[in-house]
Amino acid sequence: MLLRVPLASVLVEVDARTGFTDLLVHAGGKASRPPELKRNLLYVVIAEATDMGLAAMAESAGVPYDVLAWTAEWYLRPETLEAANAAIVNYHRLPLTQAFGPGTLSSSDGQRFPVKGKSLTARHLSRYFARGQGISTYTHVSDQHSTFDTKVIVATAPESHFVLDGILGNESDLPIVEHATDTHGATLANFALFDLVGKQLSPRIRDLGKITLYRTGPRADFPARYPHAGPLLTRRLNSELITAMWDDLLRVAASVKGGHATAALVVGKLCSSKRQQNALTAAMKEYGALRRTVYAARYLADETYRRRIARQLNKGENLHALRRSLAYAGEGALRRPHHEQQTEQMWCLTLATNAIVTWTTEYHGLAVAALRRAGRFIDDEVLAHIWPTHHENVHFYGTHTVDIDGELAKLDANGYRPLRQASPCAVTIVDLRPQPASVRPRPGAPDRGVENRSFLNTPPRSGPQLHRGPIRVSENVLRTRVSNNSHETVSRTLPGMAAAPRHRPRHSLRPA
């Protein structure tokens, strides 16, 4: 039911609701904004997000290069782009968004981008860039599929230093209280600092069985109290050191939370050496070991909690796939040499990504409301499995044309585009049960095992068929959304039907 629109139309529509371009202010304090400024800002954002560059965008859009370069120089800065991104994230808290999550859980991970040419921040890393070089972008993602922080770091730098920075520097209204990472963020310093500033660190630790679990008393006291977990607590905690250095630990946490020192700097100093450099470092790691032990016990005991953390990390990976698809020009390689220029480009990519997610979420909500008004039952639990990062309805390629008045004229009185009408479709069911020789069809006779049935009690569609031949289905219910026609095909197996092989069907569900 969702329309297929170009990227420029998505940005125009989202800007009409959020006004994010108004937050891209002039660096010199210039108050007057000419009518064509908003159009030029959107052209620059698209050029940076898709990695086209201003020269290619000027040739494609018919706007002089000097105009786009002047707009990017005076209006696009990391602080203005972060404010514009926060406006989209705050607007994204829509009714359907609450089905994704309450906005209290987030995750972070790094994504590598190759760099062509010389750059001070690019590093050679054969695992990701083969014989080339590149950078890493570290992004923070909420459980509502919105990205609220982006940092450009050296590809060889430890990512654990920047885990807490994005949460404490959050400019949006998201009430983040819990954060998930991969193994890179599961350092003792992060466990301690997260707890001291009132947050919960919930990493997915690789080889969890190999970590050391701590106890607070003698070894002989714990097997009797905890028959199963007691023998696993192999090391005693130095609680006296934590008590003696508690005031200093609180001072460090207050400095980080108040912005007097960045968490990246503090964690980097604490993790710079495996040796205990001083009493403060030793106390911080001891307290982090205590918090990690408590978290490991909860993580191992609660399967629902493990699934929740894994699902949140998968949301970040899906957003990485969207960002990779959006930055398609130039083989996805950055050409900006300086760190500030790379940061501006990555913030433009984050801005465009959040605009796509917001637009898709809003129209998914409108489609669900329209189906419910038509009498279709849609369970609320199913809405949590909608992923607005799927971008089949947004065109990234081709010529980009920003026509603000023309796009706004396509909206209805409520400010939305009309949805496409959903129509039912028929499904071909193949009976895979073995038939005796006496009932097998004669050569040339029609096969009685193939039967067209519509689960919506409507006749089959006329026109092009949805498939070229029979579909082999498994025992489970397969729900496939055909994006080209906005149909939902439901296939079931007849009683006693043999399960199909686990390989992918040869026949396509797309129209012929």
Coordinates of C-alpha atoms in Angstrom, one line a residue:
M1 CA 0.0 0.0 0.0
L2 CA 3.0 2.3 0.3
L3 CA 3.8 4.5 -2.6
R4 CA 7.1 4.4 -4.5
V5 CA 8.7 7.9 -4.2
P6 CA 12.2 9.3 -4.9
L7 CA 14.6 10.3 -2.1
A8 CA 14.1 14.0 -2.7
S9 CA 10.3 13.7 -2.2
V10 CA 10.9 11.9 1.1
L11 CA 13.1 14.7 2.4
V12 CA 10.7 17.4 1.3
E13 CA 7.8 15.7 3.0
V14 CA 9.7 15.0 6.2
D15 CA 11.0 18.6 6.3
A16 CA 7.4 19.9 5.9
R17 CA 6.5 18.1 9.2
T18 CA 9.7 18.5 11.2
G19 CA 11.3 21.7 9.8
F20 CA 14.8 20.3 10.1
T21 CA 16.1 22.6 7.4
D22 CA 15.3 25.6 9.6
L23 CA 17.9 24.3 12.1
L24 CA 20.6 24.5 9.4
V25 CA 21.5 28.1 10.3
H26 CA 24.2 30.4 8.7
A27 CA 27.6 30.3 10.4
G28 CA 27.8 34.0 10.4
G29 CA 24.4 34.6 12.0
K30 CA 22.7 35.6 8.8
A31 CA 19.0 35.8 9.5
S32 CA 17.5 36.2 6.0
R33 CA 16.8 33.0 4.2
P34 CA 16.0 33.3 0.4
P35 CA 13.3 31.1 -1.0
E36 CA 15.7 28.9 -2.9
L37 CA 17.8 28.1 0.2
K38 CA 15.7 25.2 1.3
R39 CA 15.9 23.6 -2.1
N40 CA 19.7 24.1 -2.2
L41 CA 20.1 22.6 1.3
L42 CA 18.2 19.5 0.3
Y43 CA 20.4 19.1 -2.8
V44 CA 23.5 19.4 -0.7
V45 CA 22.2 16.8 1.8
I46 CA 21.4 14.4 -1.0
A47 CA 24.8 14.9 -2.6
E48 CA 26.6 14.2 0.6
A49 CA 24.4 11.3 1.7
T50 CA 24.6 9.4 -1.6
D51 CA 28.3 10.2 -1.9
M52 CA 27.6 11.9 -5.3
G53 CA 29.5 15.0 -4.5
L54 CA 28.5 18.6 -5.2
A55 CA 29.9 18.6 -8.8
A56 CA 27.8 15.7 -9.9
M57 CA 24.7 17.0 -8.1
A58 CA 25.1 20.4 -9.8
E59 CA 25.3 18.8 -13.2
S60 CA 22.3 16.5 -12.4
A61 CA 20.0 19.1 -10.8
G62 CA 20.9 22.1 -13.0
V63 CA 22.0 24.2 -10.1
P64 CA 25.4 26.0 -10.3
Y65 CA 28.2 24.3 -8.4
D66 CA 29.2 27.6 -6.8
V67 CA 25.7 27.9 -5.2
L68 CA 25.8 24.4 -3.8
A69 CA 29.4 24.8 -2.5
W70 CA 28.5 28.1 -0.8
T71 CA 25.5 26.5 0.8
A72 CA 27.5 23.6 2.1
E73 CA 30.3 25.9 3.4
W74 CA 28.0 28.2 5.4
Y75 CA 25.1 26.1 6.5
L76 CA 26.3 22.5 7.0
R77 CA 28.3 22.0 10.2
P78 CA 28.3 19.1 12.7
E79 CA 26.4 21.0 15.3
T80 CA 23.7 22.2 12.9
L81 CA 23.3 18.7 11.3
E82 CA 23.1 17.2 14.8
A83 CA 20.3 19.6 15.7
A84 CA 18.4 18.8 12.5
N85 CA 18.8 15.1 13.1
A86 CA 17.5 15.5 16.6
A87 CA 14.4 17.2 15.2
I88 CA 13.6 14.2 13.0
V89 CA 14.3 11.7 15.9
N90 CA 12.0 13.6 18.2
Y91 CA 9.2 13.6 15.5
H92 CA 9.8 9.9 14.9
R93 CA 8.1 9.0 18.2
L94 CA 4.9 8.2 16.3
P95 CA 2.0 5.9 17.5
L96 CA 3.4 3.0 15.5
T97 CA 6.9 3.6 16.8
Q98 CA 5.7 2.6 20.3
A99 CA 5.2 -0.9 19.0
F100 CA 8.9 -1.0 18.1
G101 CA 10.1 -0.1 21.6
P102 CA 9.7 2.5 24.3
G103 CA 12.8 4.4 23.3
T104 CA 14.8 3.4 26.5
L105 CA 17.1 0.8 24.9
S106 CA 19.8 1.6 22.4
S107 CA 22.8 -0.1 20.8
S108 CA 26.0 1.0 19.1
D109 CA 28.4 -0.5 16.5
G110 CA 30.9 0.6 14.0
Q111 CA 30.7 0.6 10.2
R112 CA 33.6 0.9 7.9
F113 CA 33.8 3.0 4.8
P114 CA 36.7 3.0 2.3
V115 CA 38.5 6.2 1.6
K116 CA 40.1 7.1 -1.8
G117 CA 43.0 9.6 -1.7
K118 CA 45.0 10.8 1.2
S119 CA 43.4 11.4 4.5
L120 CA 44.7 12.0 8.0
T121 CA 42.0 9.7 9.6
A122 CA 42.2 6.8 7.1
R123 CA 44.0 3.7 8.0
H124 CA 45.0 0.5 6.3
L125 CA 42.9 -2.5 7.5
S126 CA 43.1 -5.5 5.3
R127 CA 40.1 -7.2 6.9
Y128 CA 37.7 -4.5 5.6
F129 CA 39.5 -2.6 2.9
A130 CA 41.8 -5.2 1.3
R131 CA 44.7 -3.2 0.1
G132 CA 43.1 0.1 0.5
Q133 CA 42.3 2.3 3.5
G134 CA 39.3 3.7 5.2
I135 CA 37.6 5.1 8.3
S136 CA 35.0 3.9 10.8
T137 CA 31.7 5.5 11.8
Y138 CA 30.4 4.7 15.2
T139 CA 26.6 5.1 15.4
H140 CA 24.1 4.9 18.3
V141 CA 20.6 3.4 17.4
S142 CA 17.5 3.4 19.5
D143 CA 15.0 0.5 19.8
Q144 CA 12.7 2.7 17.6
H145 CA 15.1 2.3 14.6
S146 CA 16.3 5.9 14.8
T147 CA 20.0 6.9 14.8
F148 CA 20.7 9.6 17.4
D149 CA 24.5 9.9 17.3
T150 CA 27.3 9.5 14.7
K151 CA 31.1 9.8 15.2
V152 CA 33.9 9.4 12.7
I153 CA 36.8 7.5 14.3
V154 CA 40.0 5.9 13.1
A155 CA 39.4 2.5 11.8
T156 CA 42.0 1.0 14.0
A157 CA 40.9 2.8 17.2
P158 CA 39.1 0.8 20.0
E159 CA 35.4 1.3 19.7
S160 CA 34.9 0.7 23.4
H161 CA 36.0 4.2 24.2
F162 CA 33.0 5.8 22.4
V163 CA 30.2 3.7 23.8
L164 CA 29.1 6.0 26.6
D165 CA 29.9 9.3 24.7
G166 CA 26.9 8.9 22.4
I167 CA 24.5 8.3 25.2
L168 CA 25.6 11.2 27.4
G169 CA 25.8 13.5 24.4
N170 CA 22.3 12.6 23.2
E171 CA 20.6 15.7 21.9
S172 CA 17.2 14.1 21.2
D173 CA 14.4 13.4 23.7
L174 CA 14.9 9.7 23.8
P175 CA 15.1 8.5 27.5
I176 CA 18.0 6.0 27.0
V177 CA 18.6 4.0 30.2
E178 CA 20.0 0.7 28.8
H179 CA 22.6 0.2 26.1
A180 CA 23.6 -2.9 24.1
T181 CA 26.8 -3.6 22.3
D182 CA 28.8 -6.4 20.9
T183 CA 31.9 -7.8 22.6
H184 CA 33.9 -4.6 21.9
G185 CA 32.0 -2.6 24.5
A186 CA 32.2 -5.2 27.3
T187 CA 35.2 -3.7 29.1
L188 CA 35.4 -3.4 32.9
A189 CA 35.7 0.4 32.7
N190 CA 32.5 0.6 30.7
F191 CA 30.6 -1.6 33.1
A192 CA 31.7 0.6 36.0
L193 CA 31.0 3.9 34.4
F194 CA 27.6 2.9 33.1
D195 CA 26.5 2.0 36.5
L196 CA 28.0 5.0 38.2
V197 CA 26.1 7.4 35.8
G198 CA 22.8 5.6 36.2
K199 CA 22.8 3.5 33.0
Q200 CA 22.7 -0.2 32.3
L201 CA 25.3 -1.8 29.9
S202 CA 24.0 -4.9 28.3
P203 CA 26.5 -6.3 25.8
R204 CA 26.4 -9.5 23.9
I205 CA 29.7 -11.1 25.0
R206 CA 31.4 -13.6 22.8
D207 CA 32.8 -16.7 24.7
L208 CA 30.9 -15.7 27.8
G209 CA 31.9 -18.9 29.5
K210 CA 35.5 -17.8 29.6
I211 CA 35.1 -14.6 31.6
T212 CA 36.0 -14.5 35.3
L213 CA 33.1 -14.3 37.8
Y214 CA 33.7 -12.6 41.1
R215 CA 32.4 -13.4 44.6
T216 CA 32.2 -11.1 47.6
G217 CA 33.3 -13.6 50.3
P218 CA 35.3 -16.7 51.0
R219 CA 35.0 -19.6 48.5
A220 CA 33.6 -22.0 51.1
D221 CA 30.5 -19.9 51.7
F222 CA 29.1 -19.8 48.1
P223 CA 28.6 -23.4 47.0
A224 CA 26.2 -24.0 49.9
R225 CA 24.3 -20.8 49.2
Y226 CA 24.3 -21.2 45.4
P227 CA 24.7 -24.9 44.5
H228 CA 24.7 -24.2 40.7
A229 CA 26.4 -20.8 40.4
G230 CA 28.7 -21.0 43.5
P231 CA 31.4 -23.1 41.9
L232 CA 31.6 -20.6 38.9
L233 CA 32.6 -17.7 41.2
T234 CA 36.3 -18.4 41.0
R235 CA 37.8 -15.1 42.2
R236 CA 37.2 -12.9 45.3
L237 CA 36.4 -9.3 44.9
N238 CA 38.5 -6.6 46.5
S239 CA 35.6 -4.8 48.2
E240 CA 37.9 -2.9 50.5
L241 CA 39.6 -1.1 47.6
I242 CA 36.2 -0.2 46.2
T243 CA 35.1 1.2 49.5
A244 CA 38.3 3.2 50.0
M245 CA 38.1 4.8 46.5
W246 CA 34.3 5.2 46.3
D247 CA 34.4 9.0 46.6
D248 CA 37.0 9.2 43.8
L249 CA 34.9 6.9 41.6
L250 CA 31.9 9.2 42.1
R251 CA 34.0 12.3 41.2
V252 CA 35.0 10.6 37.9
A253 CA 31.4 9.7 37.1
A254 CA 30.3 13.3 37.9
S255 CA 33.0 14.7 35.6
V256 CA 31.9 12.4 32.7
K257 CA 28.1 13.0 33.2
G258 CA 28.6 16.8 33.6
G259 CA 30.6 17.1 30.4
H260 CA 33.8 18.2 32.1
A261 CA 35.6 15.2 30.6
T262 CA 34.5 12.9 27.8
A263 CA 33.9 9.3 28.4
A264 CA 36.2 8.4 25.5
L265 CA 39.1 10.1 27.3
V266 CA 38.4 8.5 30.7
V267 CA 37.8 5.0 29.3
G268 CA 40.9 5.4 27.1
K269 CA 43.0 6.2 30.1
L270 CA 41.6 3.4 32.2
C271 CA 42.0 0.8 29.4
S272 CA 45.4 2.0 28.2
S273 CA 47.3 -0.7 30.1
K274 CA 46.5 -4.1 31.5
R275 CA 48.6 -3.2 34.5
Q276 CA 47.0 -1.5 37.5
Q277 CA 48.5 2.0 37.1
N278 CA 47.1 3.5 40.3
A279 CA 44.5 2.8 43.0
L280 CA 41.7 4.7 41.1
T281 CA 42.2 2.5 38.0
A282 CA 42.3 -0.7 40.1
A283 CA 39.1 0.3 42.0
M284 CA 37.3 1.2 38.7
K285 CA 38.2 -2.2 37.2
E286 CA 37.2 -4.1 40.4
Y287 CA 33.8 -2.4 40.5
G288 CA 33.4 -3.1 36.8
A289 CA 34.2 -6.8 37.5
L290 CA 31.4 -6.8 40.1
R291 CA 28.9 -5.3 37.7
R292 CA 29.9 -7.7 34.9
T293 CA 29.3 -10.7 37.2
V294 CA 25.8 -9.4 38.1
Y295 CA 25.0 -8.9 34.4
A296 CA 26.4 -12.3 33.3
A297 CA 24.1 -14.1 35.9
R298 CA 21.1 -12.3 34.5
Y299 CA 22.1 -12.8 30.9
L300 CA 22.5 -16.6 31.4
A301 CA 19.3 -17.0 33.4
D302 CA 16.9 -15.1 31.2
E303 CA 16.4 -16.2 27.6
T304 CA 13.9 -13.4 26.9
Y305 CA 16.5 -10.9 27.9
R306 CA 19.1 -12.5 25.6
R307 CA 16.6 -12.3 22.7
R308 CA 15.9 -8.7 23.5
I309 CA 19.5 -7.8 23.3
A310 CA 20.1 -9.7 20.1
R311 CA 17.0 -8.1 18.5
Q312 CA 18.3 -4.6 19.3
L313 CA 21.7 -5.4 17.8
N314 CA 20.0 -6.6 14.7
K315 CA 18.2 -3.3 14.3
G316 CA 21.6 -1.6 14.2
E317 CA 22.8 -4.0 11.5
N318 CA 19.7 -3.3 9.4
L319 CA 20.4 0.4 9.6
H320 CA 23.9 -0.2 8.5
A321 CA 22.6 -2.0 5.5
L322 CA 20.3 1.0 4.7
R323 CA 23.3 3.4 5.1
R324 CA 25.4 1.2 2.8
S325 CA 22.7 1.2 0.1
L326 CA 22.1 4.9 0.4
A327 CA 25.8 5.8 0.0
Y328 CA 26.0 4.1 -3.4
A329 CA 27.9 6.6 -5.6
G330 CA 31.6 6.2 -6.1
E331 CA 31.5 2.6 -5.0
G332 CA 30.7 3.8 -1.5
A333 CA 34.2 5.3 -1.0
L334 CA 34.6 8.7 0.7
R335 CA 36.8 11.3 -0.9
R336 CA 36.8 14.0 1.8
P337 CA 40.4 14.2 3.2
H338 CA 39.7 16.0 6.6
H339 CA 38.0 14.7 9.7
E340 CA 35.5 17.6 9.9
Q341 CA 34.4 17.1 6.2
Q342 CA 34.0 13.4 6.8
T343 CA 31.9 14.1 9.9
E344 CA 29.6 16.4 8.0
Q345 CA 29.1 13.8 5.3
M346 CA 28.3 11.1 7.8
W347 CA 25.8 13.3 9.5
C348 CA 24.1 14.0 6.2
L349 CA 24.0 10.2 5.7
T350 CA 22.4 9.8 9.1
L351 CA 20.0 12.6 8.4
A352 CA 18.8 11.0 5.2
T353 CA 18.6 7.6 6.9
N354 CA 16.4 8.9 9.7
A355 CA 14.2 10.7 7.2
I356 CA 13.6 7.4 5.3
V357 CA 12.9 5.5 8.5
T358 CA 10.5 8.2 9.7
W359 CA 8.6 8.4 6.4
T360 CA 8.3 4.6 6.1
T361 CA 7.1 4.3 9.8
E362 CA 4.5 7.0 9.3
Y363 CA 3.0 5.5 6.1
H364 CA 3.1 2.0 7.6
G365 CA 1.0 3.4 10.5
L366 CA -1.4 4.9 7.9
A367 CA -1.6 1.6 6.1
V368 CA -2.4 -0.4 9.3
A369 CA -5.1 2.1 10.2
A370 CA -6.6 1.9 6.8
L371 CA -6.7 -1.9 6.9
R372 CA -8.3 -1.9 10.3
R373 CA -11.0 0.5 9.1
A374 CA -11.7 -1.9 6.3
G375 CA -12.3 -4.7 8.7
R376 CA -8.9 -6.5 8.6
F377 CA -7.7 -7.8 12.0
I378 CA -4.1 -6.9 12.7
D379 CA -2.6 -8.1 16.0
D380 CA -0.6 -5.5 17.9
E381 CA 2.1 -8.0 18.5
V382 CA 2.7 -8.3 14.8
L383 CA 3.4 -4.6 14.5
A384 CA 6.6 -5.0 16.5
H385 CA 8.0 -7.1 13.6
I386 CA 7.7 -4.3 11.0
W387 CA 11.1 -3.0 10.1
P388 CA 11.0 0.6 8.7
T389 CA 14.6 0.1 7.5
H390 CA 13.3 -1.7 4.4
H391 CA 13.5 0.8 1.7
E392 CA 12.0 -0.8 -1.4
N393 CA 9.6 2.1 -1.7
V394 CA 12.3 4.8 -1.9
H395 CA 14.3 5.4 -5.0
F396 CA 17.9 6.3 -4.5
Y397 CA 19.1 6.4 -8.1
G398 CA 18.6 8.5 -11.1
T399 CA 18.2 12.3 -11.4
H400 CA 17.3 14.1 -8.2
T401 CA 14.8 16.9 -8.5
V402 CA 13.7 19.0 -5.5
D403 CA 10.4 20.6 -6.3
I404 CA 9.1 21.7 -3.0
D405 CA 5.8 23.3 -4.2
G406 CA 5.1 20.4 -6.5
E407 CA 5.6 17.7 -3.8
L408 CA 3.6 19.5 -1.2
A409 CA 0.7 19.9 -3.8
K410 CA 0.5 16.1 -3.9
L411 CA -0.4 15.8 -0.2
D412 CA -4.0 15.7 1.0
A413 CA -5.7 17.9 3.5
N414 CA -4.1 15.9 6.4
G415 CA -0.6 16.4 4.8
Y416 CA -0.1 12.8 3.5
R417 CA 0.0 11.1 0.2
P418 CA -2.9 8.8 -0.7
L419 CA -2.1 5.2 -0.2
R420 CA -2.4 2.6 -2.9
Q421 CA -5.4 0.3 -2.6
A422 CA -4.8 -3.3 -1.5
S423 CA -6.4 -6.0 -3.6
P424 CA -6.5 -9.7 -2.8
C425 CA -4.5 -12.3 -4.8
A426 CA -4.8 -16.0 -5.4
V427 CA -2.3 -18.6 -4.3
T428 CA -1.4 -21.8 -6.1
I429 CA -1.2 -24.8 -3.8
V430 CA 0.7 -27.9 -4.9
D431 CA -0.2 -31.3 -3.4
L432 CA 3.1 -32.9 -2.8
R433 CA 1.7 -36.1 -1.3
P434 CA 2.6 -39.3 -3.2
Q435 CA -0.3 -40.6 -5.4
P436 CA -1.0 -44.2 -6.3
A437 CA -0.5 -45.2 -9.9
S438 CA -4.2 -45.8 -10.3
V439 CA -5.0 -42.1 -9.6
R440 CA -2.1 -40.5 -11.4
P441 CA -3.3 -38.4 -14.3
R442 CA -2.9 -39.7 -17.8
P443 CA -0.4 -38.0 -20.1
G444 CA -1.9 -34.8 -21.3
A445 CA -4.6 -34.7 -18.7
P446 CA -4.8 -31.8 -16.2
D447 CA -3.2 -32.3 -12.9
R448 CA -5.9 -32.5 -10.2
G449 CA -3.3 -32.0 -7.5
V450 CA -2.8 -28.4 -8.4
E451 CA -5.6 -26.2 -7.2
N452 CA -6.1 -22.5 -7.1
R453 CA -7.5 -21.2 -3.9
S454 CA -7.9 -17.7 -2.5
F455 CA -7.7 -17.5 1.3
L456 CA -9.5 -14.1 1.1
N457 CA -12.6 -15.7 -0.5
T458 CA -12.3 -13.6 -3.7
P459 CA -11.8 -14.7 -7.3
P460 CA -8.2 -14.7 -8.7
R461 CA -6.9 -11.5 -10.1
S462 CA -7.0 -10.9 -13.8
G463 CA -4.0 -9.7 -15.7
P464 CA -0.4 -10.8 -15.1
Q465 CA 0.0 -13.8 -12.8
L466 CA 2.1 -13.5 -9.6
H467 CA 4.2 -16.5 -10.5
R468 CA 5.2 -18.5 -13.5
G469 CA 4.5 -21.9 -12.0
P470 CA 3.6 -23.8 -8.9
I471 CA 5.1 -22.8 -5.6
R472 CA 6.5 -25.4 -3.1
V473 CA 5.6 -24.4 0.4
S474 CA 6.8 -25.8 3.7
E475 CA 4.8 -26.8 6.8
N476 CA 5.0 -23.4 8.3
V477 CA 2.9 -20.4 7.3
L478 CA 4.9 -18.2 4.9
R479 CA 3.8 -14.6 4.7
T480 CA 5.4 -12.8 1.7
R481 CA 4.7 -9.2 1.1
V482 CA 4.8 -8.5 -2.6
S483 CA 6.0 -4.9 -2.7
N484 CA 5.2 -4.2 -6.3
N485 CA 1.5 -4.8 -5.9
S486 CA 1.1 -4.4 -2.1
H487 CA -0.5 -7.8 -1.8
E488 CA -0.1 -10.3 1.0
T489 CA 0.2 -13.9 -0.1
V490 CA -0.5 -16.6 2.5
S491 CA 0.6 -20.2 1.6
R492 CA -0.3 -23.2 3.7
T493 CA 0.5 -26.9 3.4
L494 CA -2.4 -29.3 2.9
P495 CA -2.9 -32.0 5.6
G496 CA -0.3 -34.8 5.2
M497 CA 1.6 -32.8 2.6
A498 CA 5.4 -33.5 2.6
A499 CA 7.6 -30.6 3.7
A500 CA 9.5 -28.9 0.9
P501 CA 13.3 -28.8 0.9
R502 CA 14.9 -26.0 2.9
H503 CA 16.4 -24.4 -0.2
R504 CA 15.0 -21.2 -1.7
P505 CA 12.1 -21.7 -4.2
R506 CA 13.0 -21.4 -7.8
H507 CA 9.9 -19.5 -8.8
S508 CA 9.5 -15.9 -8.0
L509 CA 6.6 -14.2 -6.5
R510 CA 7.1 -11.0 -8.5
P511 CA 4.8 -10.3 -11.5
A512 CA 5.8 -11.7 -14.8

